[in-house]
């Protein structure tokens, strides 16, 4: 929100409200199972995972991992190229 405030020249309060609104929009869209594509950035999708057998790493005991939905992100080719050119 602070970065939006500085870059857009709007009040911090309005920047925080804008950011909260955008995040809520993204969340509700994903909850509906709809993908989100952001041009030149990437794509967020919801994927369903089946229940599966897992193992407690501490005890080695077998446990059942319940079915769930997860959000996956696929970066665009442009974002991947930009990240590859960054020096760490």
mmCIF file of N, CA, C and O in Angstrom:
data_model
loop_
_atom_site.group_PDB
_atom_site.id
_atom_site.type_symbol
_atom_site.label_atom_id
_atom_site.label_comp_id
_atom_site.label_asym_id
_atom_site.label_seq_id
_atom_site.Cartn_x
_atom_site.Cartn_y
_atom_site.Cartn_z
ATOM 1 N N UNK A 1 0.829 -1.184 0.000
ATOM 2 C CA UNK A 1 0.000 0.000 0.000
ATOM 3 C C UNK A 1 0.879 1.255 0.000
ATOM 4 O O UNK A 1 0.553 2.232 -0.658
ATOM 5 N N UNK A 2 1.975 1.192 0.722
ATOM 6 C CA UNK A 2 2.874 2.355 0.765
ATOM 7 C C UNK A 2 3.460 2.640 -0.612
ATOM 8 O O UNK A 2 3.565 3.785 -1.030
ATOM 9 N N UNK A 3 3.817 1.582 -1.324
ATOM 10 C CA UNK A 3 4.388 1.753 -2.669
ATOM 11 C C UNK A 3 3.341 2.335 -3.617
ATOM 12 O O UNK A 3 3.654 3.192 -4.442
ATOM 13 N N UNK A 4 2.083 1.875 -3.514
ATOM 14 C CA UNK A 4 1.008 2.426 -4.342
ATOM 15 C C UNK A 4 0.821 3.896 -4.003
ATOM 16 O O UNK A 4 0.680 4.732 -4.897
ATOM 17 N N UNK A 5 0.832 4.222 -2.719
ATOM 18 C CA UNK A 5 0.705 5.609 -2.258
ATOM 19 C C UNK A 5 1.786 6.480 -2.890
ATOM 20 O O UNK A 5 1.505 7.558 -3.428
ATOM 21 N N UNK A 6 3.025 6.023 -2.858
ATOM 22 C CA UNK A 6 4.139 6.807 -3.388
ATOM 23 C C UNK A 6 4.094 6.914 -4.910
ATOM 24 O O UNK A 6 4.254 8.000 -5.459
ATOM 25 N N UNK A 7 3.866 5.793 -5.594
ATOM 26 C CA UNK A 7 3.924 5.779 -7.058
ATOM 27 C C UNK A 7 2.703 6.426 -7.709
ATOM 28 O O UNK A 7 2.829 7.071 -8.744
ATOM 29 N N UNK A 8 1.520 6.252 -7.108
ATOM 30 C CA UNK A 8 0.300 6.771 -7.717
ATOM 31 C C UNK A 8 -0.063 8.164 -7.207
ATOM 32 O O UNK A 8 -0.928 8.825 -7.773
ATOM 33 N N UNK A 9 0.576 8.572 -6.125
ATOM 34 C CA UNK A 9 0.294 9.902 -5.588
ATOM 35 C C UNK A 9 -1.074 10.010 -4.939
ATOM 36 O O UNK A 9 -1.695 11.070 -4.986
ATOM 37 N N UNK A 10 -1.562 8.906 -4.351
ATOM 38 C CA UNK A 10 -2.838 8.943 -3.645
ATOM 39 C C UNK A 10 -2.564 8.755 -2.151
ATOM 40 O O UNK A 10 -1.467 8.347 -1.761
ATOM 41 N N UNK A 11 -3.555 9.047 -1.332
ATOM 42 C CA UNK A 11 -3.355 8.940 0.111
ATOM 43 C C UNK A 11 -3.079 7.492 0.505
ATOM 44 O O UNK A 11 -3.491 6.559 -0.186
ATOM 45 N N UNK A 12 -2.382 7.321 1.636
ATOM 46 C CA UNK A 12 -2.082 5.969 2.113
ATOM 47 C C UNK A 12 -3.359 5.205 2.409
ATOM 48 O O UNK A 12 -3.441 4.005 2.157
ATOM 49 N N UNK A 13 -4.356 5.892 2.937
ATOM 50 C CA UNK A 13 -5.633 5.249 3.255
ATOM 51 C C UNK A 13 -6.300 4.729 1.985
ATOM 52 O O UNK A 13 -6.765 3.583 1.931
ATOM 53 N N UNK A 14 -6.335 5.558 0.942
ATOM 54 C CA UNK A 14 -6.935 5.129 -0.329
ATOM 55 C C UNK A 14 -6.117 4.015 -0.982
ATOM 56 O O UNK A 14 -6.678 3.104 -1.595
ATOM 57 N N UNK A 15 -4.799 4.093 -0.848
ATOM 58 C CA UNK A 15 -3.936 3.051 -1.411
ATOM 59 C C UNK A 15 -4.197 1.723 -0.712
ATOM 60 O O UNK A 15 -4.276 0.674 -1.357
ATOM 61 N N UNK A 16 -4.352 1.745 0.602
ATOM 62 C CA UNK A 16 -4.635 0.521 1.359
ATOM 63 C C UNK A 16 -5.998 -0.050 0.968
ATOM 64 O O UNK A 16 -6.151 -1.267 0.799
ATOM 65 N N UNK A 17 -7.004 0.823 0.820
ATOM 66 C CA UNK A 17 -8.334 0.370 0.411
ATOM 67 C C UNK A 17 -8.296 -0.247 -0.980
ATOM 68 O O UNK A 17 -8.923 -1.275 -1.234
ATOM 69 N N UNK A 18 -7.571 0.388 -1.894
ATOM 70 C CA UNK A 18 -7.440 -0.125 -3.255
ATOM 71 C C UNK A 18 -6.785 -1.499 -3.256
ATOM 72 O O UNK A 18 -7.263 -2.431 -3.918
ATOM 73 N N UNK A 19 -5.701 -1.636 -2.502
ATOM 74 C CA UNK A 19 -4.999 -2.915 -2.433
ATOM 75 C C UNK A 19 -5.897 -3.997 -1.844
ATOM 76 O O UNK A 19 -5.954 -5.120 -2.372
ATOM 77 N N UNK A 20 -6.608 -3.691 -0.774
ATOM 78 C CA UNK A 20 -7.527 -4.659 -0.166
ATOM 79 C C UNK A 20 -8.622 -5.066 -1.147
ATOM 80 O O UNK A 20 -8.985 -6.240 -1.231
ATOM 81 N N UNK A 21 -9.138 -4.104 -1.912
ATOM 82 C CA UNK A 21 -10.181 -4.393 -2.894
ATOM 83 C C UNK A 21 -9.653 -5.339 -3.973
ATOM 84 O O UNK A 21 -10.319 -6.313 -4.345
ATOM 85 N N UNK A 22 -8.451 -5.071 -4.469
ATOM 86 C CA UNK A 22 -7.859 -5.916 -5.515
ATOM 87 C C UNK A 22 -7.627 -7.325 -4.990
ATOM 88 O O UNK A 22 -7.958 -8.314 -5.654
ATOM 89 N N UNK A 23 -7.073 -7.445 -3.787
ATOM 90 C CA UNK A 23 -6.814 -8.768 -3.220
ATOM 91 C C UNK A 23 -8.110 -9.539 -2.972
ATOM 92 O O UNK A 23 -8.177 -10.754 -3.210
ATOM 93 N N UNK A 24 -9.144 -8.852 -2.519
ATOM 94 C CA UNK A 24 -10.438 -9.500 -2.301
ATOM 95 C C UNK A 24 -11.026 -9.974 -3.634
ATOM 96 O O UNK A 24 -11.582 -11.075 -3.722
ATOM 97 N N UNK A 25 -10.894 -9.172 -4.680
ATOM 98 C CA UNK A 25 -11.364 -9.549 -6.013
ATOM 99 C C UNK A 25 -10.635 -10.801 -6.504
ATOM 100 O O UNK A 25 -11.260 -11.742 -7.026
ATOM 101 N N UNK A 26 -9.318 -10.843 -6.324
ATOM 102 C CA UNK A 26 -8.543 -12.011 -6.732
ATOM 103 C C UNK A 26 -8.984 -13.243 -5.948
ATOM 104 O O UNK A 26 -9.185 -14.319 -6.510
ATOM 105 N N UNK A 27 -9.152 -13.089 -4.647
ATOM 106 C CA UNK A 27 -9.540 -14.209 -3.789
ATOM 107 C C UNK A 27 -10.907 -14.771 -4.171
ATOM 108 O O UNK A 27 -11.059 -15.983 -4.336
ATOM 109 N N UNK A 28 -11.899 -13.905 -4.348
ATOM 110 C CA UNK A 28 -13.240 -14.394 -4.681
ATOM 111 C C UNK A 28 -13.275 -15.028 -6.071
ATOM 112 O O UNK A 28 -13.986 -16.013 -6.281
ATOM 113 N N UNK A 29 -12.505 -14.495 -7.000
ATOM 114 C CA UNK A 29 -12.434 -15.085 -8.340
ATOM 115 C C UNK A 29 -11.853 -16.489 -8.272
ATOM 116 O O UNK A 29 -12.378 -17.428 -8.881
ATOM 117 N N UNK A 30 -10.769 -16.656 -7.506
ATOM 118 C CA UNK A 30 -10.160 -17.981 -7.364
ATOM 119 C C UNK A 30 -11.068 -18.941 -6.607
ATOM 120 O O UNK A 30 -11.126 -20.129 -6.927
ATOM 121 N N UNK A 31 -11.804 -18.457 -5.613
ATOM 122 C CA UNK A 31 -12.724 -19.315 -4.872
ATOM 123 C C UNK A 31 -13.811 -19.878 -5.781
ATOM 124 O O UNK A 31 -14.298 -20.984 -5.554
ATOM 125 N N UNK A 32 -14.182 -19.125 -6.809
ATOM 126 C CA UNK A 32 -15.170 -19.597 -7.779
ATOM 127 C C UNK A 32 -14.562 -20.615 -8.743
ATOM 128 O O UNK A 32 -15.264 -21.184 -9.575
ATOM 129 N N UNK A 33 -13.243 -20.791 -8.695
ATOM 130 C CA UNK A 33 -12.566 -21.723 -9.588
ATOM 131 C C UNK A 33 -12.181 -21.112 -10.919
ATOM 132 O O UNK A 33 -11.747 -21.817 -11.820
ATOM 133 N N UNK A 34 -12.322 -19.795 -11.045
ATOM 134 C CA UNK A 34 -11.993 -19.119 -12.295
ATOM 135 C C UNK A 34 -10.506 -18.756 -12.324
ATOM 136 O O UNK A 34 -9.968 -18.291 -11.325
ATOM 137 N N UNK A 35 -9.842 -18.965 -13.463
ATOM 138 C CA UNK A 35 -8.430 -18.575 -13.556
ATOM 139 C C UNK A 35 -8.296 -17.057 -13.674
ATOM 140 O O UNK A 35 -9.220 -16.361 -14.090
ATOM 141 N N UNK A 36 -7.122 -16.554 -13.294
ATOM 142 C CA UNK A 36 -6.821 -15.127 -13.398
ATOM 143 C C UNK A 36 -5.569 -14.983 -14.243
ATOM 144 O O UNK A 36 -4.517 -15.520 -13.886
ATOM 145 N N UNK A 37 -5.686 -14.273 -15.356
ATOM 146 C CA UNK A 37 -4.534 -13.999 -16.211
ATOM 147 C C UNK A 37 -4.184 -12.524 -16.097
ATOM 148 O O UNK A 37 -5.047 -11.664 -16.267
ATOM 149 N N UNK A 38 -2.919 -12.259 -15.801
ATOM 150 C CA UNK A 38 -2.434 -10.887 -15.714
ATOM 151 C C UNK A 38 -1.409 -10.722 -16.834
ATOM 152 O O UNK A 38 -0.353 -11.368 -16.813
ATOM 153 N N UNK A 39 -1.735 -9.884 -17.797
ATOM 154 C CA UNK A 39 -0.926 -9.691 -18.996
ATOM 155 C C UNK A 39 0.534 -9.422 -18.633
ATOM 156 O O UNK A 39 0.835 -8.592 -17.792
ATOM 157 N N UNK A 40 1.434 -10.142 -19.270
ATOM 158 C CA UNK A 40 2.886 -10.031 -19.113
ATOM 159 C C UNK A 40 3.369 -10.353 -17.702
ATOM 160 O O UNK A 40 4.505 -10.063 -17.342
ATOM 161 N N UNK A 41 2.512 -10.956 -16.869
ATOM 162 C CA UNK A 41 2.920 -11.342 -15.516
ATOM 163 C C UNK A 41 2.769 -12.847 -15.324
ATOM 164 O O UNK A 41 3.731 -13.527 -14.992
ATOM 165 N N UNK A 42 1.548 -13.364 -15.523
ATOM 166 C CA UNK A 42 1.346 -14.790 -15.366
ATOM 167 C C UNK A 42 -0.106 -15.146 -15.170
ATOM 168 O O UNK A 42 -0.995 -14.315 -15.330
ATOM 169 N N UNK A 43 -0.335 -16.410 -14.798
ATOM 170 C CA UNK A 43 -1.691 -16.917 -14.655
ATOM 171 C C UNK A 43 -1.816 -17.668 -13.335
ATOM 172 O O UNK A 43 -0.989 -18.522 -13.004
ATOM 173 N N UNK A 44 -2.869 -17.341 -12.585
ATOM 174 C CA UNK A 44 -3.215 -18.030 -11.344
ATOM 175 C C UNK A 44 -4.389 -18.953 -11.629
ATOM 176 O O UNK A 44 -5.371 -18.521 -12.235
ATOM 177 N N UNK A 45 -4.283 -20.206 -11.223
ATOM 178 C CA UNK A 45 -5.372 -21.148 -11.414
ATOM 179 C C UNK A 45 -5.579 -21.944 -10.133
ATOM 180 O O UNK A 45 -4.679 -22.046 -9.299
ATOM 181 N N UNK A 46 -6.771 -22.516 -9.999
ATOM 182 C CA UNK A 46 -7.082 -23.375 -8.867
ATOM 183 C C UNK A 46 -7.069 -24.810 -9.352
ATOM 184 O O UNK A 46 -7.638 -25.126 -10.404
ATOM 185 N N UNK A 47 -6.411 -25.664 -8.605
ATOM 186 C CA UNK A 47 -6.306 -27.068 -8.963
ATOM 187 C C UNK A 47 -6.795 -27.921 -7.803
ATOM 188 O O UNK A 47 -6.507 -27.612 -6.640
ATOM 189 N N UNK A 48 -7.530 -28.960 -8.090
ATOM 190 C CA UNK A 48 -8.001 -29.877 -7.047
ATOM 191 C C UNK A 48 -7.012 -31.019 -6.901
ATOM 192 O O UNK A 48 -6.557 -31.592 -7.896
ATOM 193 N N UNK A 49 -6.691 -31.337 -5.655
ATOM 194 C CA UNK A 49 -5.787 -32.457 -5.379
ATOM 195 C C UNK A 49 -6.583 -33.558 -4.689
ATOM 196 O O UNK A 49 -7.401 -33.291 -3.818
ATOM 197 N N UNK A 50 -6.343 -34.781 -5.099
ATOM 198 C CA UNK A 50 -7.021 -35.936 -4.511
ATOM 199 C C UNK A 50 -6.448 -36.233 -3.128
ATOM 200 O O UNK A 50 -5.320 -35.855 -2.830
ATOM 201 N N UNK A 51 -7.221 -36.951 -2.311
ATOM 202 C CA UNK A 51 -6.640 -37.392 -1.037
ATOM 203 C C UNK A 51 -5.513 -38.381 -1.332
ATOM 204 O O UNK A 51 -5.555 -39.093 -2.351
ATOM 205 N N UNK A 52 -4.515 -38.399 -0.464
ATOM 206 C CA UNK A 52 -3.390 -39.311 -0.713
ATOM 207 C C UNK A 52 -2.743 -39.732 0.594
ATOM 208 O O UNK A 52 -2.922 -39.090 1.627
ATOM 209 N N UNK A 53 -1.987 -40.787 0.497
ATOM 210 C CA UNK A 53 -1.261 -41.313 1.648
ATOM 211 C C UNK A 53 0.020 -40.499 1.812
ATOM 212 O O UNK A 53 0.738 -40.254 0.845
ATOM 213 N N UNK A 54 0.288 -40.046 3.032
ATOM 214 C CA UNK A 54 1.514 -39.319 3.326
ATOM 215 C C UNK A 54 2.208 -39.946 4.514
ATOM 216 O O UNK A 54 1.789 -40.988 5.016
ATOM 217 N N UNK A 55 3.260 -39.299 4.978
ATOM 218 C CA UNK A 55 4.010 -39.830 6.098
ATOM 219 C C UNK A 55 4.450 -38.674 6.988
ATOM 220 O O UNK A 55 4.898 -37.649 6.502
ATOM 221 N N UNK A 56 4.282 -38.835 8.289
ATOM 222 C CA UNK A 56 4.760 -37.853 9.246
ATOM 223 C C UNK A 56 6.288 -37.943 9.262
ATOM 224 O O UNK A 56 6.837 -38.981 9.620
ATOM 225 N N UNK A 57 7.008 -36.882 8.876
ATOM 226 C CA UNK A 57 8.469 -36.974 8.790
ATOM 227 C C UNK A 57 9.141 -37.161 10.153
ATOM 228 O O UNK A 57 10.243 -37.695 10.230
ATOM 229 N N UNK A 58 8.471 -36.762 11.220
ATOM 230 C CA UNK A 58 9.048 -36.873 12.553
ATOM 231 C C UNK A 58 8.971 -38.307 13.079
ATOM 232 O O UNK A 58 9.954 -38.840 13.596
ATOM 233 N N UNK A 59 7.797 -38.939 12.894
ATOM 234 C CA UNK A 59 7.592 -40.281 13.463
ATOM 235 C C UNK A 59 7.615 -41.390 12.420
ATOM 236 O O UNK A 59 7.729 -42.557 12.770
ATOM 237 N N UNK A 60 7.463 -41.045 11.161
ATOM 238 C CA UNK A 60 7.401 -42.053 10.111
ATOM 239 C C UNK A 60 6.027 -42.689 9.990
ATOM 240 O O UNK A 60 5.812 -43.570 9.165
ATOM 241 N N UNK A 61 5.076 -42.237 10.813
ATOM 242 C CA UNK A 61 3.720 -42.787 10.818
ATOM 243 C C UNK A 61 2.982 -42.405 9.535
ATOM 244 O O UNK A 61 3.059 -41.271 9.079
ATOM 245 N N UNK A 62 2.250 -43.368 8.970
ATOM 246 C CA UNK A 62 1.446 -43.112 7.767
ATOM 247 C C UNK A 62 0.225 -42.288 8.154
ATOM 248 O O UNK A 62 -0.425 -42.567 9.157
ATOM 249 N N UNK A 63 -0.055 -41.244 7.365
ATOM 250 C CA UNK A 63 -1.227 -40.399 7.606
ATOM 251 C C UNK A 63 -1.926 -40.156 6.278
ATOM 252 O O UNK A 63 -1.300 -40.169 5.221
ATOM 253 N N UNK A 64 -3.235 -39.921 6.348
ATOM 254 C CA UNK A 64 -3.998 -39.628 5.138
ATOM 255 C C UNK A 64 -4.053 -38.110 4.975
ATOM 256 O O UNK A 64 -4.447 -37.397 5.896
ATOM 257 N N UNK A 65 -3.659 -37.624 3.818
ATOM 258 C CA UNK A 65 -3.729 -36.200 3.507
ATOM 259 C C UNK A 65 -5.035 -35.978 2.762
ATOM 260 O O UNK A 65 -5.290 -36.612 1.737
ATOM 261 N N UNK A 66 -5.868 -35.082 3.294
ATOM 262 C CA UNK A 66 -7.208 -34.886 2.742
ATOM 263 C C UNK A 66 -7.170 -34.188 1.381
ATOM 264 O O UNK A 66 -6.187 -33.535 1.020
ATOM 265 N N UNK A 67 -8.270 -34.320 0.643
ATOM 266 C CA UNK A 67 -8.415 -33.639 -0.644
ATOM 267 C C UNK A 67 -8.462 -32.137 -0.374
ATOM 268 O O UNK A 67 -8.946 -31.688 0.665
ATOM 269 N N UNK A 68 -7.938 -31.368 -1.302
ATOM 270 C CA UNK A 68 -7.939 -29.918 -1.126
ATOM 271 C C UNK A 68 -7.767 -29.233 -2.472
ATOM 272 O O UNK A 68 -7.435 -29.864 -3.463
ATOM 273 N N UNK A 69 -8.018 -27.947 -2.463
ATOM 274 C CA UNK A 69 -7.797 -27.127 -3.652
ATOM 275 C C UNK A 69 -6.596 -26.237 -3.382
ATOM 276 O O UNK A 69 -6.453 -25.693 -2.286
ATOM 277 N N UNK A 70 -5.736 -26.098 -4.383
ATOM 278 C CA UNK A 70 -4.535 -25.278 -4.237
ATOM 279 C C UNK A 70 -4.466 -24.276 -5.382
ATOM 280 O O UNK A 70 -4.980 -24.520 -6.471
ATOM 281 N N UNK A 71 -3.834 -23.155 -5.129
ATOM 282 C CA UNK A 71 -3.628 -22.136 -6.153
ATOM 283 C C UNK A 71 -2.249 -22.367 -6.759
ATOM 284 O O UNK A 71 -1.260 -22.539 -6.044
ATOM 285 N N UNK A 72 -2.192 -22.398 -8.095
ATOM 286 C CA UNK A 72 -0.914 -22.531 -8.783
ATOM 287 C C UNK A 72 -0.668 -21.273 -9.605
ATOM 288 O O UNK A 72 -1.605 -20.608 -10.043
ATOM 289 N N UNK A 73 0.596 -20.945 -9.791
ATOM 290 C CA UNK A 73 0.988 -19.762 -10.564
ATOM 291 C C UNK A 73 1.942 -20.187 -11.660
ATOM 292 O O UNK A 73 2.914 -20.898 -11.405
ATOM 293 N N UNK A 74 1.639 -19.751 -12.868
ATOM 294 C CA UNK A 74 2.531 -19.978 -14.011
ATOM 295 C C UNK A 74 2.985 -18.620 -14.519
ATOM 296 O O UNK A 74 2.168 -17.850 -15.047
ATOM 297 N N UNK A 75 4.255 -18.298 -14.355
ATOM 298 C CA UNK A 75 4.731 -16.998 -14.826
ATOM 299 C C UNK A 75 4.732 -16.930 -16.351
ATOM 300 O O UNK A 75 4.903 -17.947 -17.023
ATOM 301 N N UNK A 76 4.551 -15.723 -16.867
ATOM 302 C CA UNK A 76 4.600 -15.533 -18.321
ATOM 303 C C UNK A 76 6.045 -15.668 -18.791
ATOM 304 O O UNK A 76 6.994 -15.579 -17.998
ATOM 305 N N UNK A 77 6.221 -15.854 -20.077
ATOM 306 C CA UNK A 77 7.564 -15.945 -20.647
ATOM 307 C C UNK A 77 8.334 -14.650 -20.399
ATOM 308 O O UNK A 77 9.542 -14.679 -20.117
ATOM 309 N N UNK A 78 7.649 -13.522 -20.464
ATOM 310 C CA UNK A 78 8.299 -12.231 -20.226
ATOM 311 C C UNK A 78 8.799 -12.125 -18.782
ATOM 312 O O UNK A 78 9.926 -11.692 -18.539
ATOM 313 N N UNK A 79 7.988 -12.538 -17.816
ATOM 314 C CA UNK A 79 8.409 -12.497 -16.415
ATOM 315 C C UNK A 79 9.580 -13.436 -16.178
ATOM 316 O O UNK A 79 10.544 -13.084 -15.489
ATOM 317 N N UNK A 80 9.522 -14.642 -16.753
ATOM 318 C CA UNK A 80 10.642 -15.585 -16.607
ATOM 319 C C UNK A 80 11.923 -14.989 -17.173
ATOM 320 O O UNK A 80 12.987 -15.088 -16.558
ATOM 321 N N UNK A 81 11.822 -14.341 -18.338
ATOM 322 C CA UNK A 81 13.001 -13.731 -18.951
ATOM 323 C C UNK A 81 13.531 -12.591 -18.079
ATOM 324 O O UNK A 81 14.749 -12.462 -17.900
ATOM 325 N N UNK A 82 12.619 -11.779 -17.544
ATOM 326 C CA UNK A 82 13.049 -10.678 -16.679
ATOM 327 C C UNK A 82 13.737 -11.197 -15.422
ATOM 328 O O UNK A 82 14.720 -10.623 -14.955
ATOM 329 N N UNK A 83 13.212 -12.281 -14.844
ATOM 330 C CA UNK A 83 13.799 -12.829 -13.624
ATOM 331 C C UNK A 83 15.157 -13.460 -13.903
ATOM 332 O O UNK A 83 16.048 -13.423 -13.062
ATOM 333 N N UNK A 84 15.339 -14.018 -15.092
ATOM 334 C CA UNK A 84 16.599 -14.644 -15.458
ATOM 335 C C UNK A 84 17.710 -13.612 -15.627
ATOM 336 O O UNK A 84 18.887 -13.910 -15.427
ATOM 337 N N UNK A 85 17.324 -12.401 -15.993
ATOM 338 C CA UNK A 85 18.342 -11.373 -16.245
ATOM 339 C C UNK A 85 18.732 -10.604 -14.985
ATOM 340 O O UNK A 85 19.661 -9.805 -15.017
ATOM 341 N N UNK A 86 18.064 -10.847 -13.870
ATOM 342 C CA UNK A 86 18.370 -10.143 -12.615
ATOM 343 C C UNK A 86 19.591 -10.744 -11.965
ATOM 344 O O UNK A 86 19.692 -11.964 -11.810
ATOM 345 N N UNK A 87 20.540 -9.911 -11.590
ATOM 346 C CA UNK A 87 21.737 -10.354 -10.885
ATOM 347 C C UNK A 87 21.473 -10.402 -9.393
ATOM 348 O O UNK A 87 20.952 -9.460 -8.830
ATOM 349 N N UNK A 88 21.824 -11.519 -8.772
ATOM 350 C CA UNK A 88 21.578 -11.677 -7.330
ATOM 351 C C UNK A 88 22.814 -11.325 -6.551
ATOM 352 O O UNK A 88 23.896 -11.496 -6.882
#
